[in-house]
PDB file of C-alpha atoms in Angstrom:
ATOM      1  CA  UNK H 894     -18.164  28.845  65.882  1.00  0.00           C
ATOM      2  CA  UNK H 895     -14.734  28.236  67.345  1.00  0.00           C
ATOM      3  CA  UNK H 896     -12.724  25.115  66.658  1.00  0.00           C
ATOM      4  CA  UNK H 897     -12.855  22.493  69.412  1.00  0.00           C
ATOM      5  CA  UNK H 898      -9.723  22.104  71.506  1.00  0.00           C
ATOM      6  CA  UNK H 899      -8.576  19.433  73.881  1.00  0.00           C
ATOM      7  CA  UNK H 900      -8.212  20.373  77.557  1.00  0.00           C
ATOM      8  CA  UNK H 901      -4.402  20.424  77.356  1.00  0.00           C
ATOM      9  CA  UNK H 902      -3.861  21.380  73.691  1.00  0.00           C
ATOM     10  CA  UNK H 903      -2.703  17.863  72.717  1.00  0.00           C
ATOM     11  CA  UNK H 904      -0.068  17.602  75.439  1.00  0.00           C
ATOM     12  CA  UNK H 905       2.420  14.741  75.130  1.00  0.00           C
ATOM     13  CA  UNK H 906       5.284  13.284  77.159  1.00  0.00           C
ATOM     14  CA  UNK H 907       7.896  10.755  76.048  1.00  0.00           C
ATOM     15  CA  UNK H 908       9.451   8.690  78.803  1.00  0.00           C
ATOM     16  CA  UNK H 909       9.788   4.926  78.998  1.00  0.00           C
ATOM     17  CA  UNK H 910       6.248   5.029  77.574  1.00  0.00           C
ATOM     18  CA  UNK H 911       4.501   7.759  75.585  1.00  0.00           C
ATOM     19  CA  UNK H 912       1.639   9.669  77.184  1.00  0.00           C
ATOM     20  CA  UNK H 913      -0.404  11.787  74.790  1.00  0.00           C
ATOM     21  CA  UNK H 914      -3.709  13.557  74.908  1.00  0.00           C
ATOM     22  CA  UNK H 915      -6.098  12.305  72.217  1.00  0.00           C
ATOM     23  CA  UNK H 916      -8.699  14.403  70.504  1.00  0.00           C
ATOM     24  CA  UNK H 917     -10.738  16.357  70.143  1.00  0.00           C
ATOM     25  CA  UNK H 918     -13.234  13.501  69.988  1.00  0.00           C
ATOM     26  CA  UNK H 919     -16.999  13.423  69.898  1.00  0.00           C
ATOM     27  CA  UNK H 920     -18.628  11.600  72.785  1.00  0.00           C
ATOM     28  CA  UNK H 921     -22.222  10.807  73.614  1.00  0.00           C
ATOM     29  CA  UNK H 922     -23.488   9.285  76.845  1.00  0.00           C
ATOM     30  CA  UNK H 923     -26.486   7.103  76.068  1.00  0.00           C
ATOM     31  CA  UNK H 924     -28.650   5.922  78.958  1.00  0.00           C
ATOM     32  CA  UNK H 925     -31.077   3.149  78.012  1.00  0.00           C
ATOM     33  CA  UNK H 926     -31.998  -0.258  79.361  1.00  0.00           C
ATOM     34  CA  UNK H 927     -30.452  -3.179  77.475  1.00  0.00           C
ATOM     35  CA  UNK H 928     -32.961  -4.721  75.127  1.00  0.00           C
ATOM     36  CA  UNK H 929     -34.838  -1.443  74.586  1.00  0.00           C
ATOM     37  CA  UNK H 930     -36.441  -1.657  71.127  1.00  0.00           C
ATOM     38  CA  UNK H 931     -34.323   0.380  68.732  1.00  0.00           C
ATOM     39  CA  UNK H 932     -31.199   0.426  70.951  1.00  0.00           C
ATOM     40  CA  UNK H 933     -29.124  -1.724  68.613  1.00  0.00           C
ATOM     41  CA  UNK H 934     -30.220   0.417  65.662  1.00  0.00           C
ATOM     42  CA  UNK H 935     -29.349   3.634  67.544  1.00  0.00           C
ATOM     43  CA  UNK H 936     -25.860   2.489  68.545  1.00  0.00           C
ATOM     44  CA  UNK H 937     -25.184   1.140  65.054  1.00  0.00           C
ATOM     45  CA  UNK H 938     -26.324   4.401  63.427  1.00  0.00           C
ATOM     46  CA  UNK H 939     -24.087   6.480  65.702  1.00  0.00           C
ATOM     47  CA  UNK H 940     -20.964   4.322  65.733  1.00  0.00           C
ATOM     48  CA  UNK H 941     -21.277   1.483  63.237  1.00  0.00           C
ATOM     49  CA  UNK H 942     -20.828  -0.868  66.204  1.00  0.00           C
ATOM     50  CA  UNK H 943     -23.064  -3.359  67.963  1.00  0.00           C
ATOM     51  CA  UNK H 944     -24.326  -2.735  71.489  1.00  0.00           C
ATOM     52  CA  UNK H 945     -21.473  -3.817  73.778  1.00  0.00           C
ATOM     53  CA  UNK H 946     -22.037  -6.355  76.519  1.00  0.00           C
ATOM     54  CA  UNK H 947     -20.966  -5.835  80.142  1.00  0.00           C
ATOM     55  CA  UNK H 948     -17.443  -4.349  80.496  1.00  0.00           C
ATOM     56  CA  UNK H 949     -16.923  -4.424  76.724  1.00  0.00           C
ATOM     57  CA  UNK H 950     -15.832  -1.869  74.164  1.00  0.00           C
ATOM     58  CA  UNK H 951     -16.353  -2.394  70.459  1.00  0.00           C
ATOM     59  CA  UNK H 952     -14.200  -0.297  68.130  1.00  0.00           C
ATOM     60  CA  UNK H 953     -14.654   0.111  64.403  1.00  0.00           C
ATOM     61  CA  UNK H 954     -13.074   2.615  62.000  1.00  0.00           C
ATOM     62  CA  UNK H 955     -12.344   5.377  64.507  1.00  0.00           C
ATOM     63  CA  UNK H 956     -15.629   4.944  66.363  1.00  0.00           C
ATOM     64  CA  UNK H 957     -16.506   2.972  69.468  1.00  0.00           C
ATOM     65  CA  UNK H 958     -19.366   1.861  71.683  1.00  0.00           C
ATOM     66  CA  UNK H 959     -18.420   1.199  75.308  1.00  0.00           C
ATOM     67  CA  UNK H 960     -20.432  -0.346  78.149  1.00  0.00           C
ATOM     68  CA  UNK H 961     -20.174   1.939  81.171  1.00  0.00           C
ATOM     69  CA  UNK H 962     -22.870   0.482  83.474  1.00  0.00           C
ATOM     70  CA  UNK H 963     -25.976  -1.714  83.139  1.00  0.00           C
ATOM     71  CA  UNK H 964     -27.911   1.101  81.443  1.00  0.00           C
ATOM     72  CA  UNK H 965     -25.153   3.427  80.206  1.00  0.00           C
ATOM     73  CA  UNK H 966     -23.051   3.448  77.045  1.00  0.00           C
ATOM     74  CA  UNK H 967     -20.302   5.816  75.918  1.00  0.00           C
ATOM     75  CA  UNK H 968     -20.320   6.376  72.173  1.00  0.00           C
ATOM     76  CA  UNK H 969     -17.092   7.743  70.680  1.00  0.00           C
ATOM     77  CA  UNK H 970     -17.062   9.211  67.191  1.00  0.00           C
ATOM     78  CA  UNK H 971     -15.606  12.057  65.151  1.00  0.00           C
ATOM     79  CA  UNK H 972     -16.433  15.392  66.744  1.00  0.00           C
ATOM     80  CA  UNK H 973     -18.248  16.690  63.670  1.00  0.00           C
ATOM     81  CA  UNK H 974     -20.627  13.710  63.618  1.00  0.00           C
ATOM     82  CA  UNK H 975     -22.138  14.213  67.091  1.00  0.00           C
ATOM     83  CA  UNK H 976     -25.162  16.220  65.924  1.00  0.00           C
ATOM     84  CA  UNK H 977     -26.130  13.605  63.354  1.00  0.00           C
ATOM     85  CA  UNK H 978     -25.544  10.812  65.882  1.00  0.00           C
ATOM     86  CA  UNK H 979     -27.864  12.474  68.412  1.00  0.00           C
ATOM     87  CA  UNK H 980     -30.550  12.858  65.736  1.00  0.00           C
ATOM     88  CA  UNK H 981     -30.126   9.207  64.673  1.00  0.00           C
ATOM     89  CA  UNK H 982     -30.402   8.053  68.298  1.00  0.00           C
ATOM     90  CA  UNK H 983     -33.517  10.167  68.892  1.00  0.00           C
ATOM     91  CA  UNK H 984     -35.115   8.741  65.749  1.00  0.00           C
ATOM     92  CA  UNK H 985     -34.260   5.112  66.597  1.00  0.00           C
ATOM     93  CA  UNK H 986     -35.412   5.425  70.222  1.00  0.00           C
ATOM     94  CA  UNK H 987     -38.335   7.827  69.754  1.00  0.00           C
ATOM     95  CA  UNK H 988     -40.778   5.482  71.481  1.00  0.00           C
ATOM     96  CA  UNK H 989     -38.432   4.338  74.254  1.00  0.00           C
ATOM     97  CA  UNK H 990     -37.275   5.881  77.508  1.00  0.00           C
ATOM     98  CA  UNK H 991     -33.666   7.011  77.006  1.00  0.00           C
ATOM     99  CA  UNK H 992     -31.289   9.908  77.444  1.00  0.00           C
ATOM    100  CA  UNK H 993     -28.589  10.853  74.940  1.00  0.00           C
ATOM    101  CA  UNK H 994     -26.292  13.756  75.775  1.00  0.00           C
ATOM    102  CA  UNK H 995     -23.124  15.085  74.165  1.00  0.00           C
ATOM    103  CA  UNK H 996     -20.262  14.939  76.674  1.00  0.00           C
ATOM    104  CA  UNK H 997     -17.387  15.765  74.305  1.00  0.00           C
ATOM    105  CA  UNK H 998     -16.363  18.865  76.247  1.00  0.00           C
ATOM    106  CA  UNK H 999     -16.703  17.133  79.621  1.00  0.00           C
ATOM    107  CA  UNK H1000     -14.072  14.458  79.006  1.00  0.00           C
ATOM    108  CA  UNK H1001     -10.314  14.218  78.517  1.00  0.00           C
ATOM    109  CA  UNK H1002      -8.783  11.255  76.679  1.00  0.00           C
ATOM    110  CA  UNK H1003      -5.196  10.041  76.916  1.00  0.00           C
ATOM    111  CA  UNK H1004      -3.221   7.333  75.202  1.00  0.00           C
ATOM    112  CA  UNK H1005      -0.378   5.531  76.954  1.00  0.00           C
ATOM    113  CA  UNK H1006       1.646   3.585  74.399  1.00  0.00           C
ATOM    114  CA  UNK H1007       4.816   1.582  74.093  1.00  0.00           C
ATOM    115  CA  UNK H1008       6.144  -1.744  75.273  1.00  0.00           C
ATOM    116  CA  UNK H1009       6.037  -0.583  78.905  1.00  0.00           C
ATOM    117  CA  UNK H1010       2.633   1.149  78.850  1.00  0.00           C
ATOM    118  CA  UNK H1011       1.252  -1.466  81.237  1.00  0.00           C
ATOM    119  CA  UNK H1012       3.877  -0.484  83.826  1.00  0.00           C
ATOM    120  CA  UNK H1013       2.663   3.133  83.740  1.00  0.00           C
ATOM    121  CA  UNK H1014      -0.944   2.053  84.253  1.00  0.00           C
ATOM    122  CA  UNK H1015      -0.003  -0.455  86.977  1.00  0.00           C
ATOM    123  CA  UNK H1016       1.578   2.344  89.012  1.00  0.00           C
ATOM    124  CA  UNK H1017      -1.683   4.278  89.104  1.00  0.00           C
ATOM    125  CA  UNK H1018      -4.654   1.923  88.731  1.00  0.00           C
ATOM    126  CA  UNK H1019      -5.789  -0.980  90.931  1.00  0.00           C
ATOM    127  CA  UNK H1020      -6.383  -3.225  87.904  1.00  0.00           C
ATOM    128  CA  UNK H1021      -4.942  -6.670  87.196  1.00  0.00           C
ATOM    129  CA  UNK H1022      -3.680  -5.791  83.732  1.00  0.00           C
ATOM    130  CA  UNK H1023      -2.658  -9.379  83.012  1.00  0.00           C
ATOM    131  CA  UNK H1024      -6.342 -10.303  83.286  1.00  0.00           C
ATOM    132  CA  UNK H1025      -7.549  -7.399  81.109  1.00  0.00           C
ATOM    133  CA  UNK H1026      -8.094  -8.714  77.587  1.00  0.00           C
ATOM    134  CA  UNK H1027      -8.441  -6.556  74.505  1.00  0.00           C
ATOM    135  CA  UNK H1028     -12.029  -5.417  74.022  1.00  0.00           C
ATOM    136  CA  UNK H1029     -12.694  -5.142  77.750  1.00  0.00           C
ATOM    137  CA  UNK H1030     -13.230  -1.798  79.444  1.00  0.00           C
ATOM    138  CA  UNK H1031     -12.590  -1.123  83.121  1.00  0.00           C
ATOM    139  CA  UNK H1032     -13.976   1.698  85.190  1.00  0.00           C
ATOM    140  CA  UNK H1033     -11.543   2.340  87.977  1.00  0.00           C
ATOM    141  CA  UNK H1034      -9.327   4.982  89.559  1.00  0.00           C
ATOM    142  CA  UNK H1035      -6.315   6.700  88.061  1.00  0.00           C
ATOM    143  CA  UNK H1036      -4.596   7.564  91.353  1.00  0.00           C
ATOM    144  CA  UNK H1037      -7.419   9.541  92.989  1.00  0.00           C
ATOM    145  CA  UNK H1038      -9.714  10.276  90.034  1.00  0.00           C
ATOM    146  CA  UNK H1039     -12.332   8.230  88.213  1.00  0.00           C
ATOM    147  CA  UNK H1040     -11.451   6.860  84.799  1.00  0.00           C
ATOM    148  CA  UNK H1041     -12.326   4.266  82.205  1.00  0.00           C
ATOM    149  CA  UNK H1042      -9.548   2.414  80.400  1.00  0.00           C
ATOM    150  CA  UNK H1043      -9.045  -0.264  77.802  1.00  0.00           C
ATOM    151  CA  UNK H1044      -6.249  -1.848  75.797  1.00  0.00           C
ATOM    152  CA  UNK H1045      -5.609  -0.157  72.494  1.00  0.00           C
ATOM    153  CA  UNK H1046      -2.973  -1.848  70.342  1.00  0.00           C
ATOM    154  CA  UNK H1047       0.309  -1.706  72.248  1.00  0.00           C
ATOM    155  CA  UNK H1048      -1.055   0.536  74.948  1.00  0.00           C
ATOM    156  CA  UNK H1049      -4.136   1.883  76.661  1.00  0.00           C
ATOM    157  CA  UNK H1050      -6.754   4.556  76.172  1.00  0.00           C
ATOM    158  CA  UNK H1051      -7.903   6.391  79.291  1.00  0.00           C
ATOM    159  CA  UNK H1052     -11.004   8.579  79.599  1.00  0.00           C
ATOM    160  CA  UNK H1053     -11.437  10.883  82.561  1.00  0.00           C
ATOM    161  CA  UNK H1054     -13.227  14.111  83.383  1.00  0.00           C
ATOM    162  CA  UNK H1055     -11.985  17.302  81.751  1.00  0.00           C
ATOM    163  CA  UNK H1056     -11.852  19.020  85.142  1.00  0.00           C
ATOM    164  CA  UNK H1057      -8.989  16.724  86.202  1.00  0.00           C
ATOM    165  CA  UNK H1058      -7.186  16.616  82.848  1.00  0.00           C
ATOM    166  CA  UNK H1059      -4.031  18.399  84.056  1.00  0.00           C
ATOM    167  CA  UNK H1060      -3.769  16.182  87.136  1.00  0.00           C
ATOM    168  CA  UNK H1061      -4.349  13.008  85.080  1.00  0.00           C
ATOM    169  CA  UNK H1062      -1.754  13.982  82.482  1.00  0.00           C
ATOM    170  CA  UNK H1063       0.822  14.978  85.109  1.00  0.00           C
ATOM    171  CA  UNK H1064       0.518  11.730  87.080  1.00  0.00           C
ATOM    172  CA  UNK H1065       0.656   9.665  83.880  1.00  0.00           C
ATOM    173  CA  UNK H1066       3.761  11.571  82.721  1.00  0.00           C
ATOM    174  CA  UNK H1067       5.358  11.185  86.141  1.00  0.00           C
ATOM    175  CA  UNK H1068       4.647   7.434  86.116  1.00  0.00           C
ATOM    176  CA  UNK H1069       6.278   7.231  82.653  1.00  0.00           C
ATOM    177  CA  UNK H1070       9.349   9.161  83.812  1.00  0.00           C
TER     178      UNK H1070
END
């Protein structure tokens, strides 16, 4: 088996903010109705986190559970733990209608950090960053492509589709120039 690689081989750009590809990460899309018996146990087993409420992301020890829509969660974990997480989810939700799929290779993740990271994001996303508290996730546009973003320390984490990774990185780097 080959080693996993990020879409852009950990590309990075240093301007008035730092833009860097993050990964490779493990990611699972979990579709299940809130309140499904076993859902809290499944998310906890996979990430160590509680089930996030609307527009929330819960991060704990390099893992995260993010609310993506009323019946969709993005679980982020170490790449090597995805198989076990999928098995744990299947076991916890064996009697409930759900879908859990690995999407690690379908996503690109970027970090924008530094004291002016918000200025980079503000150039590209129609989000009121002053009203975006830590622990809240937004699904929005990064210029012309779909993304999810949240505050991460002194910066932001951005998740987008792998197919637009080069475009996303280039516009982020240009905005940080």
